[in-house]
């Protein structure tokens, strides 16, 4: 019903500007200033229409023509935003795989029409996954505020709630899939009905209690092994505080953290003393593309009683993992020594083709979403060299990110739009590591959508198909007190 009402409202909005011919327009030498900024971006061949508005909000009407080099074009005009026909848009993109489109924008102001210098959009032949899955949450300090997990079809504007915490008392977070395949899924619930929901091979959901007498706490920050037989988790004892100089900024920090790997089929946690050191904070574990290494972030623990949070700096580390036996190597290797640069690594994410690893670099700590200086870096795994992803970064926060299943696209969390709300952006990364300008998740009416939705997109994850997640059934499982305990391997 909400979707139908939104569609009807959109029709009323876009019909308010009676289509008229752009005539006697002043020819501007500059390119248009539009919102979102789609000038010169590279887009997937199957992405939803890139609707946009004039950024200054003074325009009475906006007109856009998208044309290819063969004389085919697509036209839209609206009072507030252009709204390209979905089918015509996809037809034009499909006809121009690996080629550029020219976009001519005209805007009507009090003094008449203005036509701007055209800009280009490159249509990559590399498709993007079916969709993304994310949590919607208020951006400030909240306890059990309304939140939920949602999925969005990237080829259209369709969004669906998987589950919302109005269906139970608590917090829903830490959603994870095996290389974007929702058949393998982990979802963490915090609060009075805390549990980790697991689904393997599209089977039934099972609610687990992941705390054991040999581990620090509940298992969080999941990452699936490519085989689907294992999930890497961390356990984190965390605290949070407000910065004295900025009451709107929260710092979340570890007071202890360890790593473990869960054997899904044997229902056993696999432990290593190297990943459970009291003097080290270990967090954010991820498996390599071949499944034979475990990357993670590690920092020297603060001395007891110390509050020097700006001295906590995480390096990117790696330990060998044998998927045949579920055993770990006997040494830890530092891959990126961020501490030597007076920086800190968070959210390592290796590409699934084994070529690169993307990570967030900030001044200190691991809760980079509130660090305005946080940027994304790309590590070439064949050379060991890192570089900032300047083409995709901005002057504000870039934080969580993940790869598409074909390793050609990245979804990244950014606060570049207004400095407060986290929104998903996308960029293309080719086989040589060339990064393109990032573009914001398309919406039917972007200004109205982002202005009226006072929520941040948290932990966007690619999905290769619909999740087919039954939120009502999941809520019954959550509200039930039955839990299966995690076991621990006995060596």
XYZ file of C-alpha atoms in Angstrom:
491
model
C 0.000 0.000 0.000
C 2.833 2.421 0.862
C 4.446 1.751 -2.511
C 1.166 2.447 -4.360
C 0.639 5.711 -2.467
C 4.222 6.775 -3.180
C 3.775 6.046 -6.885
C 0.549 8.086 -7.015
C 2.239 10.937 -5.162
C 5.136 10.824 -7.609
C 2.754 11.054 -10.561
C 1.106 14.104 -9.028
C 4.496 15.728 -8.403
C 5.834 15.173 -11.890
C 2.597 16.112 -13.627
C 2.580 19.486 -11.858
C 5.036 20.808 -14.469
C 3.197 20.768 -17.786
C 5.621 19.622 -20.470
C 6.695 22.582 -22.538
C 9.214 23.171 -25.298
C 12.579 24.528 -24.239
C 12.763 27.745 -26.285
C 14.793 30.943 -26.358
C 17.164 29.372 -23.848
C 20.312 31.116 -22.737
C 23.251 28.906 -23.679
C 25.467 28.444 -20.618
C 29.153 27.557 -20.973
C 29.178 25.704 -17.651
C 27.854 22.229 -17.003
C 24.765 22.040 -14.785
C 24.953 21.818 -11.009
C 22.617 18.913 -10.320
C 21.666 16.811 -7.300
C 22.860 14.134 -6.993
C 26.097 14.841 -8.839
C 26.074 12.409 -11.757
C 28.437 14.327 -14.026
C 31.002 12.053 -15.651
C 30.132 8.945 -13.674
C 30.519 5.337 -14.773
C 27.382 3.289 -14.173
C 26.369 -0.380 -14.439
C 24.340 -1.371 -17.471
C 21.510 -2.559 -15.194
C 21.279 0.330 -12.702
C 18.011 2.168 -11.954
C 17.402 5.522 -13.704
C 19.677 8.323 -12.532
C 16.941 10.857 -11.823
C 18.163 14.246 -10.622
C 17.170 17.792 -9.660
C 18.827 21.175 -10.039
C 20.971 21.646 -6.937
C 20.020 25.272 -6.292
C 16.269 24.549 -5.787
C 15.326 27.810 -7.562
C 14.413 26.181 -10.864
C 10.737 26.253 -11.866
C 11.198 23.316 -14.208
C 13.979 20.960 -15.263
C 14.390 19.248 -18.629
C 16.902 16.558 -19.609
C 17.700 14.725 -22.835
C 20.021 11.703 -22.778
C 21.328 10.795 -26.237
C 23.700 8.225 -27.678
C 25.945 8.579 -30.716
C 23.417 6.737 -32.912
C 20.647 9.319 -32.587
C 18.608 7.501 -29.951
C 17.538 9.570 -26.985
C 15.476 9.657 -23.815
C 13.632 12.753 -22.600
C 12.155 13.766 -19.251
C 10.833 17.016 -17.809
C 9.534 17.808 -14.330
C 8.821 20.589 -11.912
C 11.222 19.291 -9.282
C 13.087 16.320 -10.769
C 13.440 14.466 -14.037
C 11.930 10.973 -13.929
C 13.085 8.726 -16.774
C 10.833 5.874 -17.876
C 12.196 2.693 -16.332
C 11.867 0.451 -19.402
C 13.135 3.084 -21.854
C 16.085 3.799 -19.565
C 17.134 0.152 -19.449
C 16.716 -0.212 -23.200
C 18.984 2.776 -23.857
C 21.641 1.522 -21.433
C 21.578 -1.959 -22.935
C 22.048 -0.468 -26.413
C 25.099 1.460 -25.225
C 27.140 -1.048 -23.253
C 30.750 0.104 -23.193
C 29.880 3.524 -24.616
C 29.068 7.010 -23.357
C 25.775 8.887 -23.273
C 25.486 12.659 -23.579
C 23.174 14.455 -21.125
C 21.824 17.912 -21.963
C 20.093 19.716 -19.094
C 17.894 22.791 -19.331
C 16.328 24.586 -16.384
C 13.626 27.239 -16.318
C 14.069 30.122 -13.884
C 12.205 33.421 -13.405
C 14.162 34.889 -16.324
C 13.443 31.983 -18.693
C 15.188 28.812 -19.859
C 18.905 28.096 -19.482
C 20.604 25.240 -21.377
C 23.884 23.946 -19.975
C 26.910 22.393 -21.585
C 26.304 18.621 -21.926
C 28.007 16.091 -19.672
C 28.663 12.411 -20.250
C 27.765 9.190 -18.469
C 29.714 6.046 -19.318
C 27.764 2.781 -19.407
C 29.984 -0.039 -18.220
C 29.340 -3.478 -19.701
C 29.965 -4.828 -16.191
C 26.628 -5.431 -14.521
C 26.007 -4.873 -10.841
C 24.376 -7.361 -8.465
C 20.612 -7.600 -8.039
C 20.540 -5.366 -4.995
C 21.871 -4.250 -1.644
C 20.793 -5.051 1.889
C 21.233 -2.474 4.650
C 20.096 -1.321 8.050
C 18.209 1.975 8.340
C 18.997 3.718 11.605
C 18.920 7.193 13.086
C 22.383 8.761 12.814
C 22.758 9.899 16.435
C 22.937 8.309 19.858
C 19.824 6.164 20.294
C 18.862 3.131 22.372
C 16.445 0.711 20.684
C 15.205 3.413 18.320
C 13.150 2.146 15.397
C 15.355 0.367 12.909
C 15.201 -2.444 10.421
C 16.993 -4.450 7.748
C 15.899 -3.717 4.169
C 16.719 -4.852 0.666
C 16.683 -2.663 -2.442
C 16.500 -3.762 -6.072
C 19.277 -1.774 -7.813
C 17.624 -1.980 -11.225
C 14.480 -0.229 -9.936
C 13.355 1.775 -6.900
C 11.754 -1.165 -5.084
C 12.592 -1.491 -1.390
C 11.363 -4.171 1.018
C 11.725 -4.590 4.765
C 13.198 -7.919 5.839
C 12.555 -7.323 9.513
C 12.011 -4.317 11.780
C 12.501 -4.078 15.516
C 8.855 -3.128 15.958
C 8.355 -6.908 15.664
C 10.389 -7.574 18.811
C 12.204 -5.678 21.562
C 15.817 -5.048 20.692
C 18.283 -4.117 17.966
C 18.857 -5.819 14.639
C 22.321 -5.627 13.073
C 25.330 -7.510 11.678
C 23.653 -8.912 8.564
C 26.016 -10.889 6.363
C 25.844 -13.084 3.257
C 28.268 -15.444 1.570
C 29.618 -13.379 -1.356
C 26.217 -11.764 -1.671
C 24.328 -15.064 -1.803
C 21.372 -14.740 0.603
C 21.086 -18.530 0.797
C 23.870 -18.275 3.395
C 22.904 -15.615 5.902
C 23.852 -14.468 9.407
C 21.789 -11.878 11.313
C 22.467 -10.686 14.861
C 19.826 -9.553 17.349
C 20.727 -7.653 20.510
C 18.549 -7.013 23.546
C 16.196 -9.074 25.718
C 15.638 -11.555 22.874
C 19.261 -11.611 21.726
C 20.279 -14.271 19.228
C 22.184 -14.891 16.033
C 19.960 -16.163 13.232
C 21.713 -18.451 10.768
C 20.537 -19.834 7.446
C 22.650 -22.164 5.311
C 21.931 -23.348 1.747
C 18.530 -21.644 1.861
C 17.515 -23.877 4.742
C 15.476 -22.963 7.811
C 16.464 -20.175 10.182
C 17.992 -21.273 13.475
C 18.436 -19.014 16.513
C 21.784 -19.449 18.310
C 23.221 -18.280 21.597
C 26.808 -17.569 20.541
C 28.256 -16.862 24.006
C 30.340 -19.694 25.452
C 32.366 -20.149 28.627
C 35.577 -19.973 26.584
C 34.866 -16.776 24.659
C 34.634 -13.126 25.554
C 31.027 -12.539 24.521
C 28.513 -12.792 21.709
C 29.759 -13.306 18.162
C 29.516 -10.213 15.925
C 31.005 -8.792 12.687
C 30.432 -12.013 10.681
C 32.184 -12.895 7.428
C 31.498 -16.106 5.514
C 34.159 -18.459 4.200
C 33.778 -18.917 0.397
C 32.988 -22.607 0.969
C 30.047 -21.698 3.204
C 31.375 -24.086 5.857
C 32.775 -21.423 8.173
C 31.958 -17.961 9.491
C 34.592 -15.697 11.041
C 33.372 -13.673 14.015
C 34.792 -11.294 16.564
C 33.671 -10.822 20.145
C 33.970 -7.236 21.348
C 33.547 -5.650 24.746
C 32.821 -2.067 23.700
C 32.142 1.287 25.322
C 31.066 4.617 23.886
C 31.401 8.243 24.851
C 30.738 11.705 23.474
C 33.631 13.943 22.499
C 33.831 16.949 24.832
C 34.470 19.285 21.882
C 31.662 17.840 19.773
C 28.564 16.626 21.618
C 27.162 15.165 18.380
C 30.155 12.901 17.816
C 30.262 9.450 19.378
C 33.399 7.400 19.852
C 32.893 3.651 20.135
C 35.959 1.747 21.287
C 36.970 -1.741 22.341
C 37.947 -2.544 25.899
C 38.629 -6.155 24.849
C 38.136 -8.167 21.658
C 39.013 -11.602 20.259
C 38.460 -13.603 17.066
C 37.094 -17.062 16.351
C 35.847 -19.086 13.398
C 32.581 -20.983 13.537
C 32.279 -24.385 11.857
C 28.674 -24.298 10.623
C 28.322 -28.013 9.975
C 29.883 -29.189 13.242
C 28.456 -26.351 15.371
C 31.879 -25.646 16.825
C 33.873 -22.479 17.436
C 37.498 -22.849 16.348
C 39.864 -20.935 18.624
C 43.523 -19.941 18.439
C 45.581 -18.438 21.288
C 47.104 -16.070 18.730
C 43.655 -14.528 18.181
C 42.765 -14.323 21.890
C 45.585 -12.218 23.304
C 44.684 -9.968 26.246
C 47.285 -7.424 25.129
C 45.771 -7.112 21.639
C 42.413 -5.912 20.358
C 41.491 -8.140 17.384
C 38.445 -7.257 15.267
C 36.849 -7.217 11.781
C 37.871 -10.706 10.545
C 37.468 -11.519 6.825
C 38.533 -14.517 4.765
C 40.717 -14.167 1.695
C 39.221 -14.961 -1.715
C 40.757 -18.452 -1.691
C 39.675 -19.064 1.912
C 43.207 -19.885 3.056
C 43.899 -16.727 5.038
C 42.084 -14.698 7.641
C 42.607 -10.926 7.516
C 41.764 -8.835 10.557
C 42.554 -5.594 12.369
C 44.717 -5.603 15.496
C 45.800 -2.907 17.962
C 47.788 -2.818 21.168
C 45.379 -2.795 24.100
C 45.315 0.255 26.324
C 46.881 -0.139 29.776
C 44.282 -0.623 32.488
C 42.847 2.735 33.555
C 44.095 4.564 30.457
C 41.669 6.756 28.490
C 43.979 7.767 25.628
C 41.568 6.645 22.918
C 43.387 8.606 20.238
C 46.397 6.324 20.775
C 44.514 3.171 19.703
C 45.623 2.380 16.159
C 44.820 -0.821 14.273
C 47.065 -2.535 11.741
C 45.888 -4.881 9.014
C 47.079 -8.405 9.834
C 46.783 -11.900 8.419
C 46.963 -15.467 9.714
C 46.918 -18.693 7.711
C 43.750 -20.820 7.850
C 43.401 -24.391 6.615
C 39.776 -24.982 5.545
C 40.357 -28.742 5.271
C 41.173 -29.109 8.975
C 39.813 -25.867 10.446
C 43.207 -24.995 11.913
C 45.172 -21.751 12.053
C 48.789 -20.907 11.287
C 51.392 -20.408 14.008
C 52.258 -16.771 13.224
C 50.590 -13.445 12.446
C 51.779 -11.238 9.596
C 51.311 -7.459 9.504
C 50.137 -6.484 6.017
C 49.577 -2.744 6.519
C 51.462 -1.068 9.357
C 49.063 1.828 9.836
C 50.375 2.556 13.326
C 53.703 3.613 11.819
C 51.772 6.200 9.787
C 49.877 7.371 12.917
C 46.748 5.976 11.271
C 44.280 3.161 11.944
C 42.725 0.492 9.707
C 39.121 -0.695 9.847
C 36.711 -2.699 7.666
C 39.087 -4.740 5.479
C 37.244 -6.219 2.505
C 39.076 -8.391 -0.083
C 37.755 -8.542 -3.636
C 36.388 -11.943 -4.572
C 38.774 -12.292 -7.525
C 41.729 -12.143 -5.131
C 43.302 -9.009 -6.662
C 42.617 -6.258 -4.147
C 41.643 -5.472 -0.598
C 39.861 -2.266 0.318
C 40.061 -0.802 3.819
C 39.172 2.368 5.691
C 41.971 4.524 7.073
C 41.346 7.057 9.848
C 43.400 8.839 12.495
C 42.707 6.349 15.285
C 40.249 3.752 16.584
C 37.911 1.496 14.644
C 34.573 3.336 14.681
C 35.388 5.306 11.548
C 31.836 6.402 10.681
C 32.218 9.451 12.962
C 35.704 10.301 11.683
C 35.466 13.031 9.053
C 39.021 12.268 7.914
C 38.241 8.590 7.160
C 39.000 7.564 3.568
C 39.084 4.350 1.559
C 42.380 2.770 0.494
C 42.999 0.056 -2.088
C 45.638 -2.594 -1.396
C 47.038 -4.435 -4.425
C 47.494 -7.958 -3.071
C 49.969 -8.851 -5.829
C 52.372 -6.009 -4.990
C 51.512 -5.164 -1.383
C 51.137 -1.488 -2.285
C 48.265 0.671 -1.013
C 46.917 3.928 -2.373
C 44.014 6.193 -1.437
C 40.922 5.780 -3.617
C 40.979 9.507 -4.395
C 38.507 9.142 -7.251
C 35.829 7.782 -4.901
C 36.740 9.544 -1.660
C 35.358 12.912 -0.556
C 36.123 15.635 1.975
C 33.874 13.883 4.506
C 33.585 10.381 5.927
C 33.982 7.233 3.858
C 33.597 4.159 6.021
C 31.997 0.733 5.501
C 32.208 -0.771 1.994
C 31.886 -4.052 0.137
C 32.460 -5.638 -3.276
C 29.957 -6.883 -5.817
C 30.109 -10.596 -6.622
C 32.019 -9.925 -9.892
C 34.562 -7.699 -8.045
C 33.950 -4.809 -10.431
C 31.719 -2.608 -8.258
C 31.980 -1.311 -4.742
C 29.259 0.050 -2.492
C 30.614 2.531 0.053
C 29.128 4.415 2.985
C 29.685 8.161 2.815
C 28.572 11.299 4.643
C 29.634 13.622 1.820
C 26.057 14.668 1.096
C 25.392 16.651 4.288
C 27.956 15.513 6.857
C 25.329 13.825 9.029
C 23.458 11.053 7.213
C 25.308 8.044 5.834
C 24.247 7.187 2.297
C 25.345 4.501 -0.160
C 27.518 5.379 -3.147
C 28.910 3.157 -5.886
C 32.107 3.157 -7.921
C 33.649 0.916 -10.568
C 37.058 -0.715 -10.092
C 38.566 -2.445 -13.104
C 41.030 -5.343 -13.178
C 43.977 -2.912 -13.008
C 42.603 -1.088 -9.981
C 41.402 2.009 -11.838
C 38.654 3.612 -9.727
C 35.867 5.822 -11.053
C 33.937 8.704 -9.516
C 31.383 7.526 -6.962
C 27.660 8.111 -7.517
C 24.776 8.107 -5.043
C 22.130 5.378 -4.911
C 19.439 6.502 -7.398
C 15.971 7.443 -6.165
C 12.802 8.339 -8.067
C 12.870 11.866 -6.644
C 16.250 12.152 -4.925
C 15.784 15.494 -3.177
C 12.412 14.583 -1.760
C 13.563 11.065 -0.800
C 16.751 12.026 1.019
C 15.214 15.113 2.599
C 12.269 13.226 4.062
C 14.053 10.054 5.171
C 15.907 11.013 8.348
C 17.791 7.745 8.520
C 21.294 6.536 7.737
C 22.027 3.564 5.488
C 24.144 1.303 7.678
C 26.347 -1.601 6.473
C 25.226 -1.882 2.826
C 25.887 -5.403 1.541
C 25.422 -6.626 -2.027
C 22.947 -9.441 -2.649
C 22.837 -11.437 -5.894
C 19.088 -12.051 -5.633
C 16.077 -11.429 -3.388
C 16.602 -12.682 0.155
C 13.190 -14.379 0.412
C 13.430 -13.608 4.108
C 10.209 -14.159 6.069
C 10.247 -11.397 8.691
C 7.115 -12.645 10.445
C 8.559 -16.118 10.871
C 11.880 -14.651 12.000
C 10.155 -12.482 14.618
C 8.389 -15.540 16.043
C 11.769 -17.296 16.318
C 13.312 -14.227 17.982
C 10.462 -13.846 20.475
C 10.651 -17.537 21.348
C 13.094 -18.304 24.162
C 14.530 -21.374 22.411
C 18.197 -21.016 21.467
C 20.808 -23.485 20.201
C 24.160 -23.103 21.944
C 27.428 -22.715 20.091
C 29.893 -25.468 20.857
C 33.678 -25.146 21.099
C 36.171 -27.537 19.543
C 37.924 -29.635 22.133
C 41.592 -29.986 21.199
